[in-house]
Amino acid sequence: MNILILSCGTRNLLVRYFKDKRNGFDKVVGTDCSTYAPALYETDSHYIVPRMTAPDYLDVILDICRRESIRMVLPLQEDELYLIAQNRERFTEIGVLPCVSDPRTVELCRDKYAFYQHLCSHRLPTVTSCNSYKDFRKAEQENTMHFPVFFKPARGCGSIGIQKVEDPELLKALCHCQKEPYLIQNYANGEEFGADIYVDLLSHRPVSIFVKQKLRMRAGETEKSLSFRDEQLFALILETVSTLSLSGPVDMDLFRIDGSYYISEINPRFGGGYPHAYNCGVNFPKLLSANLAGQENADTIGSYEDGICMLKFTDLMVGRF
């Protein structure tokens, strides 16, 4: 079974996990629009492709699938998730399974304010937010929002464009100057957690959850974390996942404030901190290959040790690319 990993960028560790033959894949093929994407050079075969906004992008990807006898395509980048989800049938028609959630769910998770409204409509705990300066002032008067706040792009990714704002005049100026949709969110002054979740592609049930307490973040990714187990938190994650049409690997961010958990956001893809889960025995590539072979995966939620620390550090690759 061959897998195509799209926009592989700097996901070198993820490529290595899929290349491990014990995880069920025969060949790992990678794509990126840049020759300077280091993960390309750890795949078995790689292609430089147009940007995903190019009109012929999908045709190029489908041609690679035919040429490399691909059985599964795995998108990793936010905007690409929706593109692949929308065009699922073009892949399945040639025998390729896209590892992506329902397009409506992908779009919902991409829009942070729409996702906030979804959580509220299902009475799930989340950090109070709004999407306009006028609404913030009203919430401030009602004492449901207060400074400091987070100001962030509604369709942002990583930590790009996120600011902690403590000054009313600065917030007013940011709202006035922002051309794209934005989100104003109460500052979550608590502990931050990340969950790696696997929703079985056949049974459509979550069968694996790994939670890490985030000790340090850098550029929107977890740099230091500690494996963590809490049945109350597992129950909240399962309740949240049940309200969405998710498939495959999912990344969820949460906070714990004064002993209570609050959901922040969901990314329906592999998270940047997934290597911690993998090295604690939570093997999503193996779950994917089992599904691709027609086998449902057993429920192994919480099957890992707590207190195991991950420390991420910088490596490099040198050569002619």
GROMACS .gro file of C-alpha atoms in nm:
model
  321
    1MET     CA    1   0.000   0.000   0.000
    2ASN     CA    2   0.142   0.337  -0.106
    3ILE     CA    3   0.059   0.671   0.058
    4LEU     CA    4   0.094   1.024  -0.080
    5ILE     CA    5   0.165   1.294   0.180
    6LEU     CA    6   0.078   1.642   0.053
    7SER     CA    7   0.257   1.964   0.153
    8CYS     CA    8   0.496   1.764   0.370
    9GLY     CA    9   0.708   2.070   0.454
   10THR     CA   10   0.904   2.005   0.773
   11ARG     CA   11   0.713   1.692   0.882
   12ASN     CA   12   1.025   1.474   0.864
   13LEU     CA   13   0.934   1.269   1.170
   14LEU     CA   14   0.587   1.194   1.033
   15VAL     CA   15   0.740   1.074   0.705
   16ARG     CA   16   0.972   0.842   0.900
   17TYR     CA   17   0.679   0.693   1.090
   18PHE     CA   18   0.498   0.609   0.765
   19LYS     CA   19   0.820   0.468   0.615
   20ASP     CA   20   0.855   0.216   0.899
   21LYS     CA   21   0.741  -0.104   0.725
   22ARG     CA   22   0.596  -0.234   1.052
   23ASN     CA   23   0.324   0.030   1.014
   24GLY     CA   24   0.189  -0.128   0.697
   25PHE     CA   25   0.283   0.104   0.410
   26ASP     CA   26   0.507  -0.007   0.123
   27LYS     CA   27   0.601   0.331  -0.022
   28VAL     CA   28   0.578   0.691   0.098
   29VAL     CA   29   0.555   0.960  -0.168
   30GLY     CA   30   0.569   1.331  -0.080
   31THR     CA   31   0.483   1.660  -0.247
   32ASP     CA   32   0.550   2.025  -0.178
   33CYS     CA   33   0.557   2.346  -0.380
   34SER     CA   34   0.907   2.428  -0.253
   35THR     CA   35   1.232   2.245  -0.326
   36TYR     CA   36   1.339   2.354   0.024
   37ALA     CA   37   1.085   2.141   0.210
   38PRO     CA   38   1.316   1.905   0.407
   39ALA     CA   39   1.061   1.625   0.454
   40LEU     CA   40   1.058   1.572   0.076
   41TYR     CA   41   1.405   1.422   0.094
   42GLU     CA   42   1.307   1.155   0.347
   43THR     CA   43   1.027   1.012   0.132
   44ASP     CA   44   1.079   0.719  -0.106
   45SER     CA   45   0.979   0.941  -0.398
   46HIS     CA   46   0.893   1.310  -0.416
   47TYR     CA   47   0.746   1.572  -0.650
   48ILE     CA   48   0.761   1.950  -0.667
   49VAL     CA   49   0.405   2.059  -0.748
   50PRO     CA   50   0.226   2.391  -0.816
   51ARG     CA   51   0.075   2.585  -0.529
   52MET     CA   52  -0.263   2.447  -0.422
   53THR     CA   53  -0.429   2.761  -0.561
   54ALA     CA   54  -0.311   2.682  -0.915
   55PRO     CA   55  -0.592   2.574  -1.152
   56ASP     CA   56  -0.412   2.250  -1.248
   57TYR     CA   57  -0.312   2.153  -0.893
   58LEU     CA   58  -0.563   1.871  -0.849
   59ASP     CA   59  -0.486   1.728  -1.193
   60VAL     CA   60  -0.116   1.715  -1.101
   61ILE     CA   61  -0.191   1.537  -0.770
   62LEU     CA   62  -0.426   1.286  -0.937
   63ASP     CA   63  -0.161   1.214  -1.201
   64ILE     CA   64   0.094   1.140  -0.926
   65CYS     CA   65  -0.158   0.906  -0.762
   66ARG     CA   66  -0.193   0.708  -1.087
   67ARG     CA   67   0.180   0.704  -1.158
   68GLU     CA   68   0.277   0.589  -0.806
   69SER     CA   69  -0.014   0.346  -0.751
   70ILE     CA   70  -0.125   0.549  -0.448
   71ARG     CA   71  -0.393   0.400  -0.220
   72MET     CA   72  -0.424   0.685   0.032
   73VAL     CA   73  -0.368   1.061   0.010
   74LEU     CA   74  -0.291   1.253   0.330
   75PRO     CA   75  -0.322   1.636   0.330
   76LEU     CA   76  -0.150   1.822   0.615
   77GLN     CA   77  -0.218   2.188   0.542
   78GLU     CA   78  -0.538   2.368   0.653
   79ASP     CA   79  -0.658   2.504   0.317
   80GLU     CA   80  -0.563   2.184   0.138
   81LEU     CA   81  -0.788   1.979   0.367
   82TYR     CA   82  -1.097   2.150   0.228
   83LEU     CA   83  -0.978   2.122  -0.132
   84ILE     CA   84  -0.924   1.746  -0.102
   85ALA     CA   85  -1.247   1.697   0.096
   86GLN     CA   86  -1.449   1.880  -0.171
   87ASN     CA   87  -1.298   1.663  -0.443
   88ARG     CA   88  -1.312   1.329  -0.261
   89GLU     CA   89  -1.491   1.154  -0.550
   90ARG     CA   90  -1.216   1.240  -0.798
   91PHE     CA   91  -0.979   1.036  -0.580
   92THR     CA   92  -1.210   0.748  -0.495
   93GLU     CA   93  -1.290   0.706  -0.866
   94ILE     CA   94  -0.927   0.602  -0.923
   95GLY     CA   95  -0.905   0.385  -0.609
   96VAL     CA   96  -0.747   0.642  -0.376
   97LEU     CA   97  -0.882   0.701  -0.025
   98PRO     CA   98  -0.848   1.065   0.091
   99CYS     CA   99  -0.770   1.078   0.461
  100VAL     CA  100  -0.982   1.383   0.533
  101SER     CA  101  -1.300   1.469   0.723
  102ASP     CA  102  -1.634   1.577   0.578
  103PRO     CA  103  -1.595   1.912   0.394
  104ARG     CA  104  -1.859   2.082   0.612
  105THR     CA  105  -1.669   1.982   0.924
  106VAL     CA  106  -1.336   2.089   0.772
  107GLU     CA  107  -1.479   2.432   0.689
  108LEU     CA  108  -1.641   2.466   1.033
  109CYS     CA  109  -1.312   2.390   1.209
  110ARG     CA  110  -1.126   2.631   0.978
  111ASP     CA  111  -1.343   2.925   1.088
  112LYS     CA  112  -1.267   2.983   1.455
  113TYR     CA  113  -1.577   3.192   1.522
  114ALA     CA  114  -1.809   2.945   1.347
  115PHE     CA  115  -1.650   2.668   1.555
  116TYR     CA  116  -1.702   2.875   1.872
  117GLN     CA  117  -2.071   2.909   1.782
  118HIS     CA  118  -2.089   2.534   1.722
  119LEU     CA  119  -1.950   2.463   2.068
  120CYS     CA  120  -2.196   2.705   2.227
  121SER     CA  121  -2.492   2.552   2.040
  122HIS     CA  122  -2.400   2.209   2.181
  123ARG     CA  123  -2.345   2.348   2.533
  124LEU     CA  124  -1.978   2.250   2.527
  125PRO     CA  125  -1.741   2.451   2.750
  126THR     CA  126  -1.533   2.705   2.561
  127VAL     CA  127  -1.366   3.041   2.613
  128THR     CA  128  -1.605   3.335   2.558
  129SER     CA  129  -1.543   3.499   2.220
  130CYS     CA  130  -1.691   3.748   1.974
  131ASN     CA  131  -1.611   3.870   1.623
  132SER     CA  132  -1.653   4.247   1.633
  133TYR     CA  133  -1.545   4.542   1.847
  134LYS     CA  134  -1.910   4.639   1.895
  135ASP     CA  135  -1.996   4.295   2.032
  136PHE     CA  136  -1.690   4.304   2.257
  137ARG     CA  137  -1.797   4.636   2.409
  138LYS     CA  138  -2.146   4.497   2.470
  139ALA     CA  139  -2.002   4.180   2.630
  140GLU     CA  140  -1.768   4.396   2.839
  141GLN     CA  141  -2.064   4.595   2.971
  142GLU     CA  142  -2.241   4.267   3.054
  143ASN     CA  143  -1.922   4.152   3.232
  144THR     CA  144  -1.883   3.839   3.015
  145MET     CA  145  -1.566   3.965   2.843
  146HIS     CA  146  -1.279   4.165   2.984
  147PHE     CA  147  -0.917   4.261   2.926
  148PRO     CA  148  -0.674   4.109   2.854
  149VAL     CA  149  -0.801   3.938   2.539
  150PHE     CA  150  -0.656   3.738   2.251
  151PHE     CA  151  -0.699   3.896   1.909
  152LYS     CA  152  -0.657   3.644   1.629
  153PRO     CA  153  -0.749   3.587   1.261
  154ALA     CA  154  -1.068   3.380   1.237
  155ARG     CA  155  -0.908   3.163   0.968
  156GLY     CA  156  -0.551   3.173   1.093
  157CYS     CA  157  -0.319   2.881   1.159
  158GLY     CA  158  -0.037   2.824   1.401
  159SER     CA  159   0.025   3.141   1.599
  160ILE     CA  160   0.030   3.375   1.298
  161GLY     CA  161  -0.143   3.704   1.372
  162ILE     CA  162  -0.228   3.624   1.734
  163GLN     CA  163  -0.181   3.903   1.987
  164LYS     CA  164  -0.250   3.938   2.356
  165VAL     CA  165  -0.416   4.280   2.394
  166GLU     CA  166  -0.448   4.467   2.722
  167ASP     CA  167  -0.514   4.820   2.595
  168PRO     CA  168  -0.867   4.923   2.479
  169GLU     CA  169  -0.736   5.168   2.221
  170LEU     CA  170  -0.507   4.907   2.067
  171LEU     CA  171  -0.794   4.660   2.038
  172LYS     CA  172  -1.011   4.926   1.874
  173ALA     CA  173  -0.733   5.005   1.624
  174LEU     CA  174  -0.672   4.637   1.544
  175CYS     CA  175  -1.042   4.579   1.480
  176HIS     CA  176  -1.065   4.889   1.262
  177CYS     CA  177  -0.758   4.799   1.051
  178GLN     CA  178  -0.821   4.425   1.016
  179LYS     CA  179  -0.939   4.342   0.663
  180GLU     CA  180  -1.000   3.970   0.724
  181PRO     CA  181  -1.250   3.817   0.972
  182TYR     CA  182  -1.112   3.808   1.325
  183LEU     CA  183  -1.188   3.671   1.670
  184ILE     CA  184  -1.168   3.840   2.010
  185GLN     CA  185  -1.136   3.587   2.289
  186ASN     CA  186  -1.107   3.616   2.665
  187TYR     CA  187  -0.748   3.548   2.766
  188ALA     CA  188  -0.731   3.187   2.884
  189ASN     CA  189  -0.510   3.215   3.190
  190GLY     CA  190  -0.463   2.846   3.265
  191GLU     CA  191  -0.292   2.525   3.166
  192GLU     CA  192  -0.290   2.432   2.798
  193PHE     CA  193  -0.347   2.079   2.667
  194GLY     CA  194  -0.340   1.914   2.327
  195ALA     CA  195  -0.519   1.596   2.223
  196ASP     CA  196  -0.428   1.368   1.932
  197ILE     CA  197  -0.743   1.178   1.835
  198TYR     CA  198  -0.797   0.903   1.579
  199VAL     CA  199  -1.147   0.857   1.436
  200ASP     CA  200  -1.169   0.518   1.263
  201LEU     CA  201  -1.231   0.556   0.888
  202LEU     CA  202  -1.461   0.252   0.883
  203SER     CA  203  -1.655   0.258   1.211
  204HIS     CA  204  -1.647   0.642   1.231
  205ARG     CA  205  -1.584   0.611   1.606
  206PRO     CA  206  -1.293   0.766   1.797
  207VAL     CA  207  -1.068   0.473   1.891
  208SER     CA  208  -0.755   0.646   2.018
  209ILE     CA  209  -0.692   0.958   2.228
  210PHE     CA  210  -0.357   1.085   2.350
  211VAL     CA  211  -0.342   1.397   2.569
  212LYS     CA  212  -0.036   1.606   2.643
  213GLN     CA  213   0.002   1.901   2.875
  214LYS     CA  214   0.183   2.173   2.683
  215LEU     CA  215   0.477   2.307   2.879
  216ARG     CA  216   0.621   2.535   2.612
  217MET     CA  217   0.509   2.651   2.265
  218ARG     CA  218   0.715   2.796   1.980
  219ALA     CA  219   0.572   2.931   1.651
  220GLY     CA  220   0.237   2.768   1.721
  221GLU     CA  221   0.379   2.419   1.778
  222THR     CA  222   0.437   2.225   2.098
  223GLU     CA  223   0.806   2.226   2.190
  224LYS     CA  224   0.788   2.066   2.536
  225SER     CA  225   0.500   1.856   2.668
  226LEU     CA  226   0.405   1.593   2.924
  227SER     CA  227   0.175   1.296   2.857
  228PHE     CA  228  -0.141   1.326   3.065
  229ARG     CA  229  -0.442   1.106   3.145
  230ASP     CA  230  -0.778   1.218   3.286
  231GLU     CA  231  -1.105   1.028   3.236
  232GLN     CA  232  -1.304   1.351   3.272
  233LEU     CA  233  -1.107   1.505   2.987
  234PHE     CA  234  -1.144   1.193   2.771
  235ALA     CA  235  -1.521   1.213   2.822
  236LEU     CA  236  -1.530   1.579   2.713
  237ILE     CA  237  -1.323   1.501   2.403
  238LEU     CA  238  -1.554   1.214   2.308
  239GLU     CA  239  -1.863   1.432   2.358
  240THR     CA  240  -1.713   1.705   2.136
  241VAL     CA  241  -1.608   1.465   1.861
  242SER     CA  242  -1.961   1.318   1.855
  243THR     CA  243  -2.098   1.654   1.734
  244LEU     CA  244  -1.878   1.654   1.421
  245SER     CA  245  -1.823   1.437   1.114
  246LEU     CA  246  -1.452   1.369   1.162
  247SER     CA  247  -1.227   1.104   1.006
  248GLY     CA  248  -0.870   0.994   1.071
  249PRO     CA  249  -0.618   1.198   1.273
  250VAL     CA  250  -0.752   1.502   1.460
  251ASP     CA  251  -0.572   1.765   1.668
  252MET     CA  252  -0.762   1.939   1.951
  253ASP     CA  253  -0.651   2.225   2.179
  254LEU     CA  254  -0.796   2.277   2.527
  255PHE     CA  255  -0.739   2.477   2.844
  256ARG     CA  256  -0.786   2.396   3.212
  257ILE     CA  257  -0.885   2.700   3.415
  258ASP     CA  258  -0.958   2.670   3.788
  259GLY     CA  259  -1.000   2.295   3.753
  260SER     CA  260  -1.245   2.306   3.458
  261TYR     CA  261  -1.169   2.218   3.095
  262TYR     CA  262  -1.250   2.446   2.800
  263ILE     CA  263  -1.226   2.358   2.430
  264SER     CA  264  -1.027   2.601   2.217
  265GLU     CA  265  -1.013   2.463   1.862
  266ILE     CA  266  -0.994   2.153   1.645
  267ASN     CA  267  -0.770   2.090   1.344
  268PRO     CA  268  -0.890   1.783   1.147
  269ARG     CA  269  -0.538   1.669   1.058
  270PHE     CA  270  -0.213   1.549   1.217
  271GLY     CA  271  -0.101   1.802   1.477
  272GLY     CA  272   0.256   1.928   1.497
  273GLY     CA  273   0.292   1.768   1.840
  274TYR     CA  274   0.189   1.419   1.723
  275PRO     CA  275   0.546   1.278   1.758
  276HIS     CA  276   0.491   1.277   2.136
  277ALA     CA  277   0.193   1.043   2.094
  278TYR     CA  278   0.377   0.817   1.851
  279ASN     CA  279   0.671   0.775   2.086
  280CYS     CA  280   0.430   0.682   2.364
  281GLY     CA  281   0.297   0.396   2.150
  282VAL     CA  282  -0.006   0.575   1.999
  283ASN     CA  283   0.048   0.468   1.638
  284PHE     CA  284  -0.184   0.649   1.394
  285PRO     CA  285   0.000   0.535   1.075
  286LYS     CA  286  -0.069   0.173   1.177
  287LEU     CA  287  -0.436   0.257   1.240
  288LEU     CA  288  -0.457   0.416   0.895
  289SER     CA  289  -0.301   0.117   0.719
  290ALA     CA  290  -0.540  -0.118   0.901
  291ASN     CA  291  -0.839   0.088   0.782
  292LEU     CA  292  -0.700   0.093   0.430
  293ALA     CA  293  -0.679  -0.288   0.443
  294GLY     CA  294  -1.048  -0.301   0.541
  295GLN     CA  295  -0.999  -0.362   0.915
  296GLU     CA  296  -1.174  -0.166   1.189
  297ASN     CA  297  -0.948  -0.064   1.477
  298ALA     CA  298  -1.019  -0.158   1.839
  299ASP     CA  299  -1.078   0.104   2.106
  300THR     CA  300  -0.745   0.183   2.277
  301ILE     CA  301  -0.834   0.524   2.425
  302GLY     CA  302  -0.593   0.623   2.700
  303SER     CA  303  -0.360   0.327   2.642
  304TYR     CA  304  -0.034   0.502   2.727
  305GLU     CA  305   0.169   0.607   3.030
  306ASP     CA  306   0.130   0.951   3.180
  307GLY     CA  307   0.424   1.164   3.288
  308ILE     CA  308   0.634   1.093   2.976
  309CYS     CA  309   0.803   1.415   2.858
  310MET     CA  310   0.871   1.521   2.499
  311LEU     CA  311   1.148   1.773   2.429
  312LYS     CA  312   1.163   1.894   2.069
  313PHE     CA  313   1.488   2.035   1.931
  314THR     CA  314   1.621   2.169   1.602
  315ASP     CA  315   1.794   1.946   1.348
  316LEU     CA  316   1.924   2.026   1.000
  317MET     CA  317   1.974   1.885   0.653
  318VAL     CA  318   2.258   1.990   0.423
  319GLY     CA  319   2.294   1.920   0.052
  320ARG     CA  320   2.202   2.032  -0.301
  321PHE     CA  321   1.825   2.049  -0.333
   0.00000   0.00000   0.00000
